[in-house]
Every structure is written in C-alpha cells, then in structure tokens.
Amino acid sequence: MASTPSSTLLSPLYESNTFCNFTSLQKLSFPLNNKLLHSKSVTLTTTHVSLQEQSDISNPTNSRKTASSSKSSYIWVNPKSPKASQLRQKSYDCRYVSLVKMAESLDSCNPVEEDVINVLADLGDKVVEQDAVVILNNMSNAETALLVLKYFQQRLKLSKEVIIYNVTLKVLRKSKDLDRAEKLFDEMLQRGVKPDNVTFSTIISCARQCNLPEKAIEWFEKLPSFGCEPDDVTYSVMIDSYGKAGNVDMALNLYDRARTEKWRIDAVTFATLIRIYGAAGNFDGCLNVYEEMKALGVRPNMAVYNSLLDAMGRAKRPWQAKNIYADMLSNGFQPSWGTYASLIRAYGRARYSEDALKIYREMKEKGLELSVVLYNTLLAMCADVGLTDEAVNIFEEMKASGTCQPDSWTYSSLITINSCSGKVSEAEATLNDMMEAGFDPNIFVLTSLIQCYGKAGRTDDVVRTFDRLSDLGLSPDERFTGCLLNVLTQTPKEDLHKLTICLEKANPKLGYVVKLLVDEEAVEEGIFKKHAAELLDCVTTDVRKAYCNCLIDICVNLNQLERACELLDIGLTLNIYADIQSRTATQWSLQLKSLSLGAALTALHIWMNDLNKALENGEEFPSLLGINTGHGKHKYSEKGLAGVFESHLKELNAPFHEAPDKAGWFLTTKVAATSWLESRRAQEVVAA
DNA sequence: CTAGGGTTAG
C-alpha cells in the first residue's frame, strides 16, 4: 500500500487490501451496484460484513478466506435489509469523504497542470464520471477547478458533459468569478454541450452574488434562445435577483408567473419572497407570503422561519418574532444559529432585554459562538435600557470566548453605558482601551462623551470633545448636535455661551435660536417663533421631539415661559406632540408622557390656564381630572418624570394625588380642582 | 454532502 497521505485515503476505494477482496465479491452473483464494488466500508476493519444471499454462506471457503486474514468475526447481512442499505450508505460515505479530501488538496495545490495531474493520479484508473462530479462539486479554487475539468474531459468518456460543466460553474460562483463563468459558458457552446436550467440558474445566481443583478436579468432573458423554459428553481433564483436589484415589482411578477404556470412553489422560494419583502420594508407583505404559503399547503422550512424572524426584527415587531418562533418550535424545528441571531436582533433592537438575554444564555449553553455583531447588538441593548452590570458581564464573556475581538461598536456601547451612568473616569478609560486597540473615536463615542461631560458639569471638556470631532475630520450629525443641545439644559447660565459657540458651528439655525434665548435678546414679536418653527421643520422627524423638549427646557431654566409656550405650540402644530390635552364626559386629562420636565411644566401651565378659562366661561368640570406622567422611570436616573412632577405639584399646592392602581397617573376630583384654581385666582388678585 | 435556490446581520 502506498504511504502518501492522499493515497492512503484513497486506498479503501480503489485497491484491494487485507480486509476486503473485491475480486471475491465481484464473483458473487447478486447485483451489487457500481458504487459498492468500488468501495469498502470502514467498519470492516473490526467486523466483517458480507452482503451475500443466504445460500452463499454455504460456501465457507470463500468467506473464511477473507475472514481468517482479518481475524474478525463474520456477520451475514441480507442485502435487502435496512442494515445492508446502511452499509451501502456507509460505503458511499467513505468514498465520498475521500473524494472531498481530494477536492481539498486540489484547492490548495498550485494552479498548474502538472500539480493537478499529480493529485488526480491518486484516483487510479477506475475513475467514473460521478467521481469527477463529486470532486468538482466540493472544490472552491476556480483556477485549479478549470484544470481539473480539463483533466476529466481528456480522460473520461463523459455521457453527461453538461453536469461536469455545471459543477465547475458552481466553483466559479463560489469565487464570485462571473467573467470566468461566462467564458466557460462560451466554451460549453463551442464544444457543442447544450446548457440547461441548472447551467442558467447557476450563472444567474453567480451574477446575483457578484452584486450584478442586472447581469442576472440579462442571462435570464437569454434563456429561451437556448431552448430552455425556466423551471421552479430558475424562477426562484430570478425572483431573488430581481429582489436584489431592487426591482420588487419584477420579482413579484415572476412569482405570479410561476404561480400561473403552475410551478410548485416550494418553501425556499417563499423564503426568498419573504426576504425581498423584508428588504423592501414591506413587513406585512412578509406575513402575507407566510399565510399564503401555509394556505397552499407548503410546510415552512428553516429558511422561511429565519427570514420571517429577521423581517420582524427589522420591523421592530418583537412580539411577532416571538409568535413565529413559538410556531417554529411547535412544528418541531430546532433553532439554528441564524434563528438565534435574528431573535437577538429582534429583541435587542426593540429593547426586549429579558428575551434577548434568555436567547443569549441559550446560545452559550449550546456552545454556539456569537459573532462580534451579536455581542454588539446585546451590548447596545444593555446601553439602551441601562443594564450596566449585564453589559460588563457580556463584555467579559466576549473577551473570554477568544473567538471575537471587540471592535469600535463594542467600545462605543461600553462608553455609552459608562457615560450614561455618570462614570466619567471609566468612560475615559474605555476610550483609552479603544484607542489602544487601534480604533479612533467615532461620532457615537464622542456623542456619548459629550453627554458624559455635560452631566458631570464639565463644560470645558464638552467643548474639547466637540472640537475633537472636526479634528478627526467628522462633521456633527443631528444626534450629536442634539446631545450637545441637551447638555445646555443641564449647564449653569454663566457657561452657556461656551456651548452656544459650538451649537452655532454645528447647526447655525439652531445656534441662532438658542442664542436668542441665552442672550435674552428682545426681538420683534413672532421672530423667535418663526425661527424656531423653521428649525424644527427642517430637522429629521426622529430628533424633532428631542430638540423641541430641550429648547423648552432651556426656556424654562432661563425663566422665559412665554417662549416655552410658543415652542410647545409649534410642537403641537408640527405634530411633534399629540393629544396633550384631552376631554371626555367623565375625565379631563393632561398627557405628559414623552415630554421633558420643562415641556411638561409648560404644558401644565397651559392646561391650568385653559381650566381657568373654562371656569370663567362657566363650563362644568367632569368628575375626574387627571395628569399622566407615565410611570417609566428614566433608565439612568432614579426619578422619572413622575417623581419630579409629584414634588412640583406639591409646590403648587395642587390637589392631585398619584393613583394607587394606575401608575403614573395623578388624579383629582371636580370639587378639589375647582377650589384649588379659585384660591389661586384669589391669591393672584391679592398679589396684584 | 451526492449537478441548480437559502444560510452571518449592525
């Protein structure tokens, strides 16, 4: 027996050896398939198995001959029994494994004919077409694969040459080499090999994977000119390609066409459709496809579940992800890595922290490796909801895993956590770690630091951090500027001018509006409101409320109540705030959820004025009046709006009391409210 | 795993 590693591997396939003699097997009269004749099970090394019919066992000489040489026990197996098919399977597995090993050697050998021939020489003479297919199918090196193809073409009589071309095209697709794939296609034609649907679907998906969806479409369109009718798989690939090209309509058209042409649309295609809808942001579309699929009696597979979960994560619908996951489990599917990843993303982004952490622990228990993206998702979630200890824990486990390195996202979340919990020196230390790991501070980090220093009252450090942004060649975004604006709400009056200079640089319109406030500049009536409205109108909707809240807070701090009211009014006009005041027959309410303290106080002020007006007009109060501050305690501070508001209401002598059964609600009765407002009015008269 | 689709993202 040859001793080189590759020939040792191949020997069970093509050489007779002490444990099994092919010649003796071949003499047997019952039909053995070709695969078996070329193979020998590895299990034969300890237990000898024969696939003879029962009558053959009467010939002890023949069987003992081999058995004695191996000194192993002899077991007879009926060829039609499950055991025989298991054995056949094992033999095949063994041969398959060897061919895969050869594919690996071919991948790593020099892309020159001589070396490729050397590796392939170990196959011996009894090469069959299927061996060639298996080898190429398991290769990934485009250059050597083309040489392997050539080798087999020269040496084998290929009855189905298109297959060997198709598997080679797969190799080219693996290396995303559309150029070579197209060249190979031309070569096929020159040799008179007729391409089929497999050929086209492989080239089309190659183009798709090369991010050349328009090329994919081109190939799809030339398919009929080669006498091919697209089938279900080709449709599926094309649906995906159109989706990738952003051509959702064409993708759906094709789906309709496939449906009318009565192709059986299988789960993979449905998964593709769900992915397309998900990528297009049409999340109800995803769910509709899922329903349609079930209605057509197609059983969902993992791809369907995973793409649905992914879509529900993008949609920020964690509850739907939860339902789908439950469906999946009840249908007997085991979550895959992708399932867990989608769930962590869905729960993490939606701040379902307990659910996300549960999945995290489950992954750990199963020994699944998390990627840096997943760790970062968890850490960002912890930062969002203020799970400081949990974040530290996860970070430690991430480092201990040894499989992934923290990146700038990781550090960014950690700095955010430290910043939000007011740990200035820890935040600075983490920033140093980040830089030592080779990452420049990014805008997220600087945003956090500005918050951090602002909270600590270190105005000069805020300014320094602000300047660092442009030093790094970055320009402020709306969030960064918003955080800076938020710092102004916590800064003593005498320091404000330092920050307005920064604001003017970051956003001149905002700088101007704030300057009007800070300088307490008297301007013509309506000017402030006009500029503030213009400003809020042109910032993105997702920061509008934050900007408006901050501006109102600054007004309240500087005792400019009139401007605070103007801002609140703008907020209502621009729909930044909605339904602050509401009235039903039984209760009048003030809705303060998601308002900053200043905005809430301003809204209360306006409400009290409106209640007074109602009293003056002789309107009847309902039996109950209520203020809802929301019960959510702020994640990084002990007191939420409710806590702060309660003491403020006391100061005003207001008869509102927190409802024991409705967290975040302060209620009073018609009588108490009326007498309170009337006594205030009396006091005002006295004061005047 | 056995000639074609999907599967790891912020």
XYZ file of C-alpha atoms (C1' of nucleotides) in Angstrom:
698
model
C 0.000 0.000 0.000
C 1.309 3.392 -0.862
C 2.114 5.583 2.076
C 1.467 9.141 0.986
C -1.452 10.662 2.838
C -3.670 11.068 -0.173
C -3.187 7.549 -1.466
C -3.836 6.137 1.987
C -7.097 7.943 1.896
C -7.967 6.626 -1.479
C -6.852 3.066 -0.933
C -10.114 1.775 0.505
C -11.778 2.900 -2.667
C -9.624 1.575 -5.379
C -7.224 -1.008 -4.080
C -7.898 -4.356 -2.633
C -6.466 -4.908 0.778
C -6.227 -7.452 3.510
C -9.662 -6.755 4.895
C -11.710 -6.976 1.794
C -11.120 -8.533 -1.537
C -13.033 -7.016 -4.388
C -12.334 -9.861 -6.700
C -14.052 -12.307 -4.454
C -17.025 -10.011 -4.073
C -17.310 -9.477 -7.778
C -17.676 -13.169 -8.320
C -20.913 -13.153 -6.377
C -23.995 -13.463 -8.443
C -26.400 -10.996 -6.851
C -26.470 -7.475 -8.242
C -24.277 -5.045 -6.438
C -24.255 -1.537 -7.604
C -21.200 0.018 -9.034
C -20.651 2.219 -6.009
C -20.320 -0.739 -3.729
C -17.877 -2.516 -5.980
C -15.620 0.440 -5.807
C -15.822 0.783 -2.136
C -15.275 -0.854 1.169
C -16.810 0.135 4.407
C -14.513 1.367 7.144
C -16.478 -0.754 9.577
C -14.910 -3.802 8.007
C -11.739 -3.229 9.933
C -13.316 -4.595 13.070
C -16.351 -6.505 11.912
C -16.522 -8.339 8.695
C -19.736 -7.987 6.804
C -20.936 -9.882 3.838
C -23.770 -8.971 1.562
C -24.240 -12.459 0.204
C -27.576 -14.065 -0.240
C -28.198 -16.705 2.371
C -27.300 -19.520 0.001
C -23.842 -18.154 -0.481
C -22.975 -18.632 3.117
C -22.906 -22.337 2.378
C -19.597 -21.738 0.731
C -17.432 -21.406 3.795
C -14.134 -21.432 1.952
C -14.853 -18.259 0.154
C -15.920 -16.295 3.172
C -13.455 -17.700 5.616
C -10.615 -16.839 3.331
C -11.059 -13.160 3.989
C -12.329 -13.549 7.479
C -9.328 -15.511 8.632
C -6.884 -12.980 7.344
C -8.527 -10.241 9.321
C -9.213 -12.367 12.376
C -12.529 -10.638 12.796
C -15.971 -12.075 13.372
C -18.177 -12.752 10.428
C -21.660 -11.316 10.111
C -24.028 -12.073 7.338
C -26.253 -9.269 6.146
C -29.267 -9.610 3.921
C -28.768 -7.145 1.065
C -32.406 -6.103 1.160
C -32.355 -5.421 4.874
C -32.064 -1.914 6.334
C -28.675 -2.929 7.638
C -27.447 -3.530 4.112
C -28.667 -0.184 2.936
C -26.990 1.339 5.952
C -23.836 -0.421 4.959
C -24.160 0.743 1.403
C -24.635 4.237 2.768
C -21.517 3.895 4.902
C -19.500 2.665 1.941
C -20.679 5.593 -0.037
C -19.904 7.983 2.806
C -16.404 6.650 2.973
C -15.785 7.087 -0.715
C -17.399 10.471 -0.634
C -15.180 11.622 2.214
C -12.088 10.596 0.263
C -13.186 12.490 -2.814
C -13.847 15.554 -0.672
C -10.320 15.298 0.730
C -9.012 15.169 -2.797
C -11.025 18.262 -3.660
C -9.323 19.991 -0.741
C -5.859 19.024 -1.953
C -6.781 20.301 -5.388
C -7.928 23.578 -3.922
C -4.609 24.129 -2.260
C -2.286 22.883 -4.948
C -0.552 25.145 -7.457
C -2.794 26.069 -10.343
C -0.542 24.371 -12.879
C -1.445 21.367 -14.935
C 1.389 19.222 -13.635
C 0.460 19.570 -9.957
C -3.210 18.994 -10.625
C -2.404 15.856 -12.593
C -0.228 14.660 -9.734
C -3.002 14.957 -7.209
C -5.539 13.367 -9.510
C -3.215 10.492 -10.323
C -4.124 9.025 -6.924
C -7.542 8.238 -8.299
C -6.054 5.399 -10.242
C -7.602 4.129 -13.437
C -11.079 3.306 -12.270
C -12.408 6.786 -12.340
C -16.059 7.232 -13.113
C -17.933 10.308 -14.183
C -19.558 10.665 -10.791
C -16.180 10.903 -9.066
C -15.372 13.856 -11.257
C -18.688 15.458 -10.339
C -18.173 14.938 -6.610
C -14.625 16.294 -6.692
C -15.520 19.424 -8.626
C -18.636 19.935 -6.590
C -16.513 20.158 -3.478
C -13.844 22.444 -4.849
C -13.605 26.153 -4.310
C -10.475 27.192 -6.195
C -11.561 28.491 -9.587
C -8.164 28.199 -11.223
C -7.422 24.610 -10.282
C -11.048 23.627 -10.890
C -10.721 24.646 -14.541
C -7.651 22.423 -14.825
C -9.489 19.566 -13.147
C -12.329 19.964 -15.620
C -9.879 19.789 -18.489
C -8.258 16.690 -16.975
C -11.509 14.803 -16.774
C -12.601 15.915 -20.204
C -9.427 14.481 -21.657
C -9.508 11.220 -19.754
C -13.127 10.279 -19.289
C -15.825 9.437 -21.715
C -18.446 11.789 -20.402
C -22.003 10.783 -21.042
C -23.456 13.891 -19.450
C -20.857 16.548 -20.045
C -23.247 19.345 -19.089
C -23.163 18.156 -15.476
C -19.434 18.490 -15.117
C -19.687 21.976 -16.598
C -22.435 22.852 -14.180
C -20.471 21.821 -11.118
C -17.470 23.758 -12.397
C -19.700 26.785 -12.762
C -20.583 26.323 -9.113
C -16.906 26.581 -8.211
C -16.628 29.800 -10.202
C -19.682 31.090 -8.390
C -18.049 30.338 -5.059
C -15.186 32.630 -6.013
C -17.673 35.140 -7.406
C -15.990 34.966 -10.777
C -18.674 35.833 -13.285
C -16.109 36.561 -16.009
C -14.751 33.054 -15.920
C -18.251 31.623 -15.646
C -19.252 33.427 -18.826
C -16.118 32.237 -20.579
C -16.831 28.685 -19.520
C -20.329 29.010 -20.881
C -18.905 30.008 -24.274
C -16.565 27.048 -24.152
C -19.519 24.772 -23.492
C -21.221 26.044 -26.588
C -18.085 25.609 -28.674
C -17.850 22.002 -27.576
C -21.457 21.510 -28.527
C -22.666 20.978 -24.973
C -26.211 22.219 -24.554
C -26.763 24.325 -21.429
C -29.779 23.507 -19.293
C -31.733 25.113 -16.467
C -29.043 24.142 -13.981
C -26.458 25.950 -16.078
C -28.548 29.072 -16.227
C -29.648 29.116 -12.629
C -26.018 28.726 -11.547
C -24.810 31.581 -13.737
C -27.751 33.751 -12.706
C -27.101 33.193 -9.017
C -23.411 33.842 -9.656
C -24.278 37.233 -11.106
C -26.578 37.859 -8.151
C -23.839 37.046 -5.692
C -21.433 39.316 -7.557
C -23.880 42.123 -6.891
C -24.606 42.357 -10.591
C -28.363 41.776 -10.587
C -28.722 43.425 -13.992
C -26.381 40.757 -15.371
C -28.585 38.127 -13.779
C -31.566 39.591 -15.597
C -29.607 39.594 -18.865
C -28.874 35.886 -18.512
C -32.435 35.092 -17.570
C -33.641 36.856 -20.665
C -31.403 34.895 -22.985
C -32.516 31.562 -21.586
C -35.323 30.968 -24.152
C -32.920 31.449 -27.067
C -31.172 28.251 -25.925
C -34.386 26.343 -25.979
C -34.823 26.437 -22.218
C -38.024 27.126 -20.346
C -37.342 28.409 -16.838
C -38.393 25.973 -14.175
C -39.185 26.446 -10.485
C -35.586 26.769 -9.344
C -34.678 29.216 -12.094
C -37.709 31.282 -11.176
C -36.692 31.205 -7.560
C -33.170 32.431 -8.350
C -34.557 35.133 -10.591
C -37.085 36.265 -8.031
C -34.173 36.667 -5.670
C -32.115 38.506 -8.306
C -34.892 40.943 -9.090
C -35.273 41.487 -5.378
C -31.572 42.169 -5.053
C -31.753 44.599 -7.972
C -34.374 46.499 -6.027
C -36.876 45.512 -8.656
C -39.526 44.244 -6.311
C -42.301 44.546 -8.886
C -40.496 42.313 -11.340
C -39.789 39.831 -8.574
C -43.458 39.673 -7.713
C -44.448 39.490 -11.386
C -42.252 36.490 -11.737
C -43.783 34.957 -8.668
C -47.217 35.446 -10.229
C -45.993 33.954 -13.489
C -44.539 30.958 -11.710
C -47.836 30.580 -9.949
C -49.975 30.777 -13.087
C -47.655 28.417 -14.901
C -48.473 26.011 -12.105
C -44.968 25.530 -10.858
C -44.933 24.080 -7.478
C -43.538 26.920 -5.425
C -41.605 25.498 -2.569
C -40.561 26.780 0.814
C -37.198 28.105 -0.385
C -38.896 30.359 -2.916
C -41.298 31.562 -0.277
C -38.338 32.319 1.952
C -36.881 34.328 -0.920
C -40.104 36.287 -1.273
C -40.174 36.974 2.431
C -36.604 38.239 2.269
C -37.476 40.515 -0.648
C -40.468 41.981 1.151
C -38.384 42.331 4.298
C -35.587 44.139 2.471
C -38.148 46.445 0.872
C -39.560 47.247 4.297
C -42.921 45.698 3.485
C -43.302 43.689 6.648
C -46.983 42.962 6.247
C -46.041 41.610 2.828
C -43.748 39.142 4.609
C -46.567 37.941 6.805
C -48.920 37.702 3.832
C -46.471 35.493 1.978
C -46.218 33.313 5.070
C -50.001 32.994 5.240
C -50.302 32.336 1.516
C -47.664 29.681 1.757
C -49.469 27.924 4.555
C -52.750 28.229 2.656
C -51.122 26.479 -0.308
C -50.176 23.647 1.992
C -46.429 24.240 1.782
C -44.680 23.393 5.001
C -42.389 26.161 6.185
C -38.716 25.296 6.496
C -35.910 26.935 8.450
C -35.197 29.465 5.725
C -38.804 30.626 5.913
C -38.747 30.929 9.681
C -35.391 32.634 9.767
C -36.261 35.191 7.120
C -39.554 35.911 8.852
C -37.808 36.391 12.165
C -35.259 38.613 10.518
C -38.016 40.689 8.913
C -39.923 41.048 12.167
C -36.714 42.232 13.771
C -36.250 44.880 11.125
C -39.880 45.816 11.539
C -39.328 46.272 15.256
C -42.121 43.855 15.974
C -40.575 41.655 18.618
C -43.927 40.250 19.655
C -44.456 38.889 16.152
C -40.977 37.428 16.160
C -41.900 35.742 19.400
C -45.052 34.244 17.921
C -43.268 32.982 14.834
C -40.546 31.475 16.963
C -43.179 29.681 19.021
C -44.751 28.392 15.778
C -41.385 27.171 14.668
C -40.710 25.274 17.877
C -44.158 23.749 17.959
C -43.630 22.470 14.427
C -40.637 20.570 15.685
C -37.836 22.736 14.299
C -34.637 23.276 16.215
C -33.409 26.867 16.190
C -30.292 27.342 14.090
C -27.566 29.904 14.551
C -29.458 32.163 12.177
C -32.630 31.790 14.206
C -30.874 32.898 17.360
C -29.171 35.749 15.547
C -32.487 37.024 14.214
C -34.077 36.752 17.635
C -31.271 38.599 19.380
C -31.540 41.310 16.785
C -35.327 41.463 17.007
C -35.422 41.502 20.800
C -32.303 43.610 21.205
C -33.349 46.387 18.895
C -36.770 46.512 20.463
C -35.297 46.509 23.958
C -36.926 43.247 24.953
C -33.928 42.776 27.154
C -35.104 39.770 29.128
C -35.998 37.854 25.985
C -32.746 38.798 24.310
C -30.684 37.745 27.302
C -32.568 34.470 27.515
C -31.596 33.700 23.913
C -28.039 34.739 24.661
C -27.810 32.293 27.561
C -29.363 29.542 25.473
C -26.731 30.056 22.789
C -23.986 29.936 25.396
C -25.409 26.739 26.874
C -25.461 25.119 23.468
C -21.887 26.185 22.917
C -22.789 28.336 19.919
C -20.279 31.007 19.100
C -21.554 34.538 18.969
C -20.203 36.901 16.380
C -18.992 40.374 17.202
C -22.178 41.737 15.622
C -24.329 39.750 18.026
C -22.277 40.750 21.046
C -22.552 44.340 19.926
C -26.298 44.060 19.485
C -26.592 42.817 23.062
C -24.267 45.496 24.407
C -26.106 48.242 22.550
C -29.337 46.964 24.031
C -27.847 46.964 27.526
C -26.732 50.533 26.933
C -30.215 51.451 25.752
C -32.009 50.078 28.769
C -29.314 50.811 31.331
C -28.283 47.218 32.115
C -24.821 48.216 33.279
C -23.813 45.064 35.141
C -25.167 42.790 32.468
C -23.139 44.691 29.868
C -19.920 44.298 31.834
C -20.694 40.614 32.178
C -21.298 40.138 28.479
C -18.163 42.070 27.618
C -16.116 39.805 29.900
C -17.641 36.719 28.305
C -16.946 38.153 24.891
C -13.277 38.581 25.694
C -13.142 35.149 27.320
C -14.714 33.495 24.265
C -11.478 34.070 22.411
C -13.353 33.920 19.143
C -14.057 37.551 18.561
C -12.344 40.824 19.158
C -14.159 43.907 20.395
C -14.476 46.467 17.627
C -15.360 50.152 17.621
C -19.061 49.314 18.043
C -18.273 47.305 21.142
C -16.260 50.092 22.728
C -18.827 52.602 21.677
C -21.579 50.813 23.599
C -19.380 50.424 26.651
C -18.518 54.105 26.615
C -22.203 54.933 26.266
C -23.011 52.795 29.295
C -20.327 54.439 31.398
C -21.298 57.876 30.196
C -24.973 57.428 30.894
C -24.343 56.185 34.391
C -22.106 59.146 35.041
C -18.867 57.183 35.323
C -16.559 59.736 33.770
C -13.225 58.123 34.539
C -14.468 54.679 33.457
C -15.694 56.175 30.197
C -12.313 57.809 29.666
C -10.524 54.559 30.474
C -12.671 52.674 27.974
C -11.888 55.301 25.373
C -8.197 54.690 26.008
C -8.713 50.942 25.635
C -10.472 51.605 22.382
C -7.650 53.716 21.033
C -5.071 51.201 22.193
C -6.963 48.568 20.273
C -6.410 50.750 17.242
C -9.754 52.470 16.855
C -10.192 56.205 16.507
C -13.064 57.609 18.491
C -16.088 57.821 16.199
C -19.087 60.094 16.278
C -21.029 57.696 18.537
C -18.278 57.723 21.123
C -17.909 61.482 21.013
C -21.665 61.862 21.326
C -21.600 59.746 24.464
C -18.670 61.644 25.896
C -20.373 64.968 25.356
C -23.319 63.631 27.337
C -20.971 62.276 29.960
C -19.063 65.522 30.496
C -22.248 67.526 30.266
C -23.848 65.516 33.011
C -20.766 65.964 35.172
C -20.874 69.709 34.615
C -17.500 69.715 32.855
C -18.331 72.297 30.212
C -14.737 72.767 29.043
C -14.420 69.046 28.397
C -17.641 69.192 26.411
C -16.156 71.923 24.241
C -12.902 69.990 23.892
C -14.813 66.886 22.826
C -16.829 68.926 20.374
C -13.651 70.227 18.748
C -12.234 66.730 18.612
C -14.975 65.762 16.176
C -13.813 68.139 13.465
C -10.176 67.343 14.299
C -10.976 63.788 13.321
C -12.463 65.032 10.081
C -16.010 64.246 11.149
C -18.962 66.576 10.987
C -21.714 66.684 13.567
C -24.935 64.840 12.815
C -28.354 65.557 14.263
C -27.884 63.199 17.176
C -24.531 64.625 18.120
C -25.916 68.139 17.947
C -28.997 67.021 19.869
C -26.837 65.710 22.686
C -24.947 68.966 22.760
C -28.254 70.794 22.954
C -29.262 68.527 25.794
C -26.089 69.459 27.652
C -27.275 73.084 27.565
C -30.349 72.099 29.568
C -28.046 70.987 32.400
C -25.480 73.772 32.235
C -25.369 76.793 34.536
C -26.221 80.081 32.896
C -22.709 81.520 33.064
C -21.293 78.617 30.999
C -23.937 78.626 28.298
C -22.102 80.991 25.945
C -19.246 78.475 25.583
C -21.719 75.941 24.272
C -23.704 78.247 22.012
C -20.499 78.839 20.075
C -20.337 75.084 19.453
C -24.010 74.934 18.533
C -23.624 77.722 16.012
C -20.826 75.773 14.344
C -22.800 72.540 14.353
C -26.090 73.956 13.145
C -26.315 77.705 12.510
C -30.121 77.762 12.583
C -30.197 76.043 15.939
C -27.330 78.197 17.160
C -29.303 81.305 16.296
C -32.463 80.167 18.093
C -30.508 79.224 21.220
C -28.577 82.465 21.110
C -31.849 84.377 21.188
C -32.675 82.518 24.393
C -29.307 82.665 26.090
C -28.667 86.324 25.291
C -32.241 87.041 26.346
C -32.324 89.197 23.325
C -35.505 91.147 22.869
C -36.605 90.688 19.299
C -39.668 91.700 17.429
C -42.730 89.671 18.270
C -43.012 86.466 16.302
C -39.377 86.417 15.269
C -38.348 83.804 17.806
C -41.311 81.611 16.997
C -40.710 81.917 13.285
C -37.075 80.840 13.532
C -37.823 78.038 15.969
C -40.567 76.703 13.698
C -38.271 76.804 10.675
C -35.592 74.991 12.576
C -37.835 72.206 13.859
C -39.420 71.844 10.470
C -36.125 71.063 8.810
C -34.671 68.574 11.260
C -35.478 64.891 10.804
C -38.654 63.698 12.489
C -36.829 61.309 14.780
C -34.914 64.076 16.543
C -37.641 66.725 16.448
C -39.139 65.859 19.793
C -35.754 65.768 21.475
C -34.836 69.155 20.035
C -38.168 70.668 20.987
C -38.023 69.237 24.509
C -34.502 70.605 25.020
C -35.381 74.055 23.720
C -38.358 74.233 26.060
C -36.176 73.087 28.972
C -33.694 75.851 28.217
C -36.558 78.384 28.165
C -37.863 77.124 31.493
C -34.381 77.235 33.036
C -33.957 80.796 31.844
C -37.418 81.703 33.019
C -38.708 82.511 29.565
C -42.109 80.969 29.940
C -43.645 82.790 27.019
C -41.136 81.323 24.593
C -41.592 77.914 26.173
C -45.298 78.186 25.385
C -44.519 79.251 21.835
C -42.312 76.204 21.399
C -44.949 73.890 22.791
C -47.394 75.421 20.370
C -45.015 74.777 17.465
C -44.649 71.241 18.747
C -48.395 70.740 18.561
C -48.671 72.326 15.117
C -45.881 70.190 13.699
C -47.371 67.105 15.342
C -44.287 66.624 17.458
C -46.627 66.321 20.395
C -50.123 64.958 20.050
C -53.146 64.877 22.309
C -51.518 66.527 25.296
C -54.916 67.668 26.432
C -57.979 65.536 26.070
C -61.523 65.719 27.364
C -64.176 63.052 27.751
C -67.516 63.359 29.540
C -66.113 61.852 32.711
C -62.487 62.978 32.714
C -60.247 65.760 31.500
C -56.648 64.710 31.120
C -53.209 66.080 30.621
C -50.943 63.614 28.821
C -47.296 64.283 29.632
C -45.678 61.016 28.545
C -42.548 61.607 26.462
C -42.371 65.268 27.428
C -39.275 66.615 29.124
C -39.692 68.145 32.556
C -39.669 71.670 31.155
C -42.129 70.766 28.433
C -44.327 69.017 30.977
C -44.308 72.061 33.255
C -45.118 74.275 30.316
C -47.974 72.001 29.298
C -49.248 72.053 32.874
C -49.104 75.837 32.876
C -51.146 75.997 29.682
C -53.603 73.421 30.981
C -54.166 75.389 34.165
C -54.822 78.493 32.072
C -57.299 76.567 29.970
C -59.010 75.193 33.078
C -59.271 78.716 34.424
C -60.809 79.851 31.168
C -63.279 77.007 31.400
C -64.177 78.101 34.925
C -64.627 81.702 33.793
C -66.865 80.566 30.970
C -68.944 78.659 33.470
C -68.131 75.306 31.898
C -68.789 72.308 34.088
C -65.786 70.187 35.097
C -66.094 66.418 34.771
C -65.988 64.304 37.912
C -62.324 63.473 37.425
C -59.251 65.392 36.294
C -56.023 63.569 35.695
C -52.399 64.078 34.776
C -50.464 61.198 33.235
C -46.717 61.458 33.547
C -46.122 57.887 32.507
C -44.696 55.506 35.045
C -41.456 54.785 33.230
C -38.597 55.569 35.494
C -35.811 57.015 33.452
C -33.276 54.299 32.712
C -30.231 56.089 34.051
C -31.809 58.128 36.834
C -33.803 57.129 39.850
C -36.569 59.588 39.324
C -38.743 59.566 36.274
C -40.980 62.402 35.284
C -43.498 61.097 37.818
C -41.174 61.616 40.747
C -40.098 65.102 39.769
C -43.608 66.094 38.908
C -45.039 64.952 42.184
C -42.920 67.405 44.154
C -43.724 70.145 41.722
C -47.436 69.576 42.177
C -46.921 69.825 45.942
C -45.187 73.171 45.495
C -48.195 74.379 43.578
C -50.434 73.070 46.314
C -52.223 71.167 43.627
C -54.677 68.568 44.946
C -53.528 65.863 42.502
C -52.554 62.566 44.069
C -50.910 59.585 42.499
C -53.499 56.930 41.752
C -52.659 53.768 43.686
C -53.972 51.481 40.967
C -52.787 53.440 37.942
C -49.067 54.052 37.942
C -48.068 57.405 36.542
C -51.492 58.964 36.950
C -52.199 61.898 39.288
C -55.895 62.384 39.852
C -58.214 64.860 41.490
C -61.911 65.500 41.745
C -64.039 68.215 40.253
C -64.545 69.813 43.677
C -60.883 69.813 44.721
C -59.742 71.121 41.357
C -62.284 73.920 41.351
C -61.451 75.166 44.832
C -57.716 74.962 44.131
C -57.989 77.041 40.957
C -60.278 79.528 42.659
C -57.958 80.039 45.607
C -55.041 80.602 43.213
C -57.016 83.240 41.390
C -57.828 84.939 44.676
C -54.125 84.981 45.583
C -53.242 86.492 42.221
C -55.758 89.260 42.800
C -54.231 89.940 46.232
C -50.720 89.958 44.763
C -51.771 92.395 42.084
C -22.864 16.139 1.489
C -24.443 13.044 -3.945
C -25.060 18.727 -10.775
C -29.107 24.377 -9.664
C -32.215 28.142 -4.923
C -31.308 29.766 1.331
C -27.858 30.018 5.465
C -23.773 35.659 9.136
C -26.662 40.621 10.208
C -25.151 46.455 12.763
